[in-house]
PDB file of C-alpha atoms in Angstrom:
ATOM      1  CA  UNK R 835     -13.751  97.607 306.718  1.00 50.00           C
ATOM      2  CA  UNK R 836     -13.348 101.045 304.849  1.00 51.00           C
ATOM      3  CA  UNK R 837      -9.373 102.684 306.157  1.00 51.00           C
ATOM      4  CA  UNK R 838      -9.717 105.753 308.222  1.00 50.00           C
ATOM      5  CA  UNK R 839      -7.583 107.829 305.975  1.00 48.00           C
ATOM      6  CA  UNK R 840     -10.822 107.724 303.546  1.00 47.00           C
ATOM      7  CA  UNK R 841     -12.953 109.236 306.440  1.00 44.00           C
ATOM      8  CA  UNK R 842     -10.182 111.791 307.077  1.00 45.00           C
ATOM      9  CA  UNK R 843      -8.701 113.064 303.923  1.00 42.00           C
ATOM     10  CA  UNK R 844      -7.416 116.609 304.209  1.00 42.00           C
ATOM     11  CA  UNK R 845      -6.389 119.189 302.167  1.00 42.00           C
ATOM     12  CA  UNK R 846      -3.634 120.688 304.196  1.00 42.00           C
ATOM     13  CA  UNK R 847      -3.056 123.930 302.345  1.00 43.00           C
ATOM     14  CA  UNK R 848      -6.870 124.915 302.629  1.00 50.00           C
ATOM     15  CA  UNK R 849      -7.546 123.342 305.806  1.00 49.00           C
ATOM     16  CA  UNK R 850     -10.574 121.356 304.647  1.00 56.00           C
ATOM     17  CA  UNK R 851     -11.740 118.113 303.487  1.00 59.00           C
ATOM     18  CA  UNK R 852     -11.191 117.505 299.988  1.00 75.00           C
ATOM     19  CA  UNK R 853     -14.419 116.091 298.778  1.00 79.00           C
ATOM     20  CA  UNK R 854     -13.004 115.101 295.067  1.00 86.00           C
ATOM     21  CA  UNK R 855     -10.451 112.977 296.482  1.00 88.00           C
ATOM     22  CA  UNK R 856     -12.876 111.406 299.085  1.00 90.00           C
ATOM     23  CA  UNK R 857     -15.336 110.559 296.230  1.00 89.00           C
ATOM     24  CA  UNK R 858     -12.297 109.246 293.859  1.00 91.00           C
ATOM     25  CA  UNK R 859     -10.739 106.954 296.439  1.00 91.00           C
ATOM     26  CA  UNK R 860     -14.454 105.616 297.403  1.00 92.00           C
ATOM     27  CA  UNK R 861     -15.089 105.022 293.733  1.00 92.00           C
ATOM     28  CA  UNK R 862     -12.015 103.578 293.126  1.00 93.00           C
ATOM     29  CA  UNK R 863     -12.838 100.742 295.997  1.00 92.00           C
ATOM     30  CA  UNK R 864     -16.553 100.399 295.709  1.00 93.00           C
ATOM     31  CA  UNK R 865     -17.556 101.336 292.092  1.00 94.00           C
ATOM     32  CA  UNK R 866     -20.873 103.890 291.780  1.00 96.00           C
ATOM     33  CA  UNK R 867     -22.902 102.132 294.349  1.00 96.00           C
ATOM     34  CA  UNK R 868     -21.935 101.146 298.098  1.00 97.00           C
ATOM     35  CA  UNK R 869     -23.629  98.884 300.166  1.00 96.00           C
ATOM     36  CA  UNK R 870     -23.819  96.274 303.130  1.00 94.00           C
ATOM     37  CA  UNK R 871     -21.477  96.645 305.794  1.00 95.00           C
ATOM     38  CA  UNK R 872     -18.959  98.897 303.800  1.00 96.00           C
ATOM     39  CA  UNK R 873     -21.890 101.826 303.732  1.00 97.00           C
ATOM     40  CA  UNK R 874     -23.015 101.105 307.216  1.00 97.00           C
ATOM     41  CA  UNK R 875     -19.104 101.775 308.379  1.00 96.00           C
ATOM     42  CA  UNK R 876     -18.771 104.754 305.993  1.00 95.00           C
ATOM     43  CA  UNK R 877     -21.601 106.207 308.016  1.00 97.00           C
ATOM     44  CA  UNK R 878     -20.321 105.745 311.119  1.00 96.00           C
ATOM     45  CA  UNK R 879     -22.372 102.974 312.329  1.00 97.00           C
ATOM     46  CA  UNK R 880     -20.530 100.306 314.532  1.00 96.00           C
ATOM     47  CA  UNK R 881     -22.998  97.255 313.678  1.00 95.00           C
ATOM     48  CA  UNK R 882     -25.172  96.128 310.943  1.00 94.00           C
ATOM     49  CA  UNK R 883     -28.165  96.164 313.626  1.00 96.00           C
ATOM     50  CA  UNK R 884     -27.789  99.634 314.109  1.00 97.00           C
ATOM     51  CA  UNK R 885     -27.759 100.578 310.255  1.00 97.00           C
ATOM     52  CA  UNK R 886     -30.721  98.544 310.069  1.00 95.00           C
ATOM     53  CA  UNK R 887     -32.507 100.320 312.736  1.00 97.00           C
ATOM     54  CA  UNK R 888     -31.344 104.231 311.591  1.00 97.00           C
ATOM     55  CA  UNK R 889     -32.869 102.432 308.010  1.00 96.00           C
ATOM     56  CA  UNK R 890     -35.769 101.638 309.281  1.00 95.00           C
ATOM     57  CA  UNK R 891     -36.798 104.918 311.335  1.00 97.00           C
ATOM     58  CA  UNK R 892     -35.532 107.106 308.539  1.00 95.00           C
ATOM     59  CA  UNK R 893     -32.508 108.623 310.343  1.00 96.00           C
ATOM     60  CA  UNK R 894     -29.816 107.811 308.072  1.00 97.00           C
ATOM     61  CA  UNK R 895     -27.835 111.098 306.800  1.00 96.00           C
ATOM     62  CA  UNK R 896     -27.947 110.414 303.307  1.00 97.00           C
ATOM     63  CA  UNK R 897     -30.482 108.817 300.798  1.00 97.00           C
ATOM     64  CA  UNK R 898     -30.602 104.986 300.739  1.00 97.00           C
ATOM     65  CA  UNK R 899     -32.508 102.645 298.521  1.00 96.00           C
ATOM     66  CA  UNK R 900     -33.104  98.924 297.951  1.00 95.00           C
ATOM     67  CA  UNK R 901     -32.372  97.134 294.300  1.00 96.00           C
ATOM     68  CA  UNK R 902     -34.923  94.457 293.228  1.00 96.00           C
ATOM     69  CA  UNK R 903     -33.586  91.091 293.373  1.00 96.00           C
ATOM     70  CA  UNK R 904     -30.506  92.099 296.250  1.00 95.00           C
ATOM     71  CA  UNK R 905     -30.694  92.349 299.913  1.00 93.00           C
ATOM     72  CA  UNK R 906     -29.667  95.305 301.794  1.00 93.00           C
ATOM     73  CA  UNK R 907     -29.649  99.271 301.245  1.00 96.00           C
ATOM     74  CA  UNK R 908     -27.235 101.043 298.941  1.00 97.00           C
ATOM     75  CA  UNK R 909     -26.315 104.381 298.447  1.00 97.00           C
ATOM     76  CA  UNK R 910     -24.630 106.203 295.823  1.00 97.00           C
ATOM     77  CA  UNK R 911     -20.909 106.485 296.199  1.00 95.00           C
ATOM     78  CA  UNK R 912     -20.521 110.091 295.531  1.00 94.00           C
ATOM     79  CA  UNK R 913     -23.545 110.836 297.974  1.00 95.00           C
ATOM     80  CA  UNK R 914     -21.580 109.229 301.086  1.00 95.00           C
ATOM     81  CA  UNK R 915     -18.141 110.770 299.601  1.00 93.00           C
ATOM     82  CA  UNK R 916     -20.149 114.351 299.755  1.00 92.00           C
ATOM     83  CA  UNK R 917     -21.465 113.811 303.260  1.00 94.00           C
ATOM     84  CA  UNK R 918     -18.041 112.616 304.461  1.00 92.00           C
ATOM     85  CA  UNK R 919     -16.863 115.611 303.417  1.00 90.00           C
ATOM     86  CA  UNK R 920     -19.440 118.019 305.017  1.00 91.00           C
ATOM     87  CA  UNK R 921     -18.018 116.614 308.153  1.00 89.00           C
ATOM     88  CA  UNK R 922     -15.062 118.725 307.905  1.00 78.00           C
TER      89      UNK R 922
END
């Protein structure tokens, strides 16, 4: 599970989300790609099934992809971080 602090990193002096620090923290935790339960939780899905349904219907907020020989969907960690930062 992704710590709440990773989704709410704020730059208090500027009053906005610091996307670079989110990128850095998520990359340190997950590497260049994020997938599985961590990806679903970062995008705000409470269950794996909800994430799967959104992926199937094409309503995920970022681009995801499959890797040959691997199960599930993946995304670039930087894309996830930038999306989180855009939420403000």
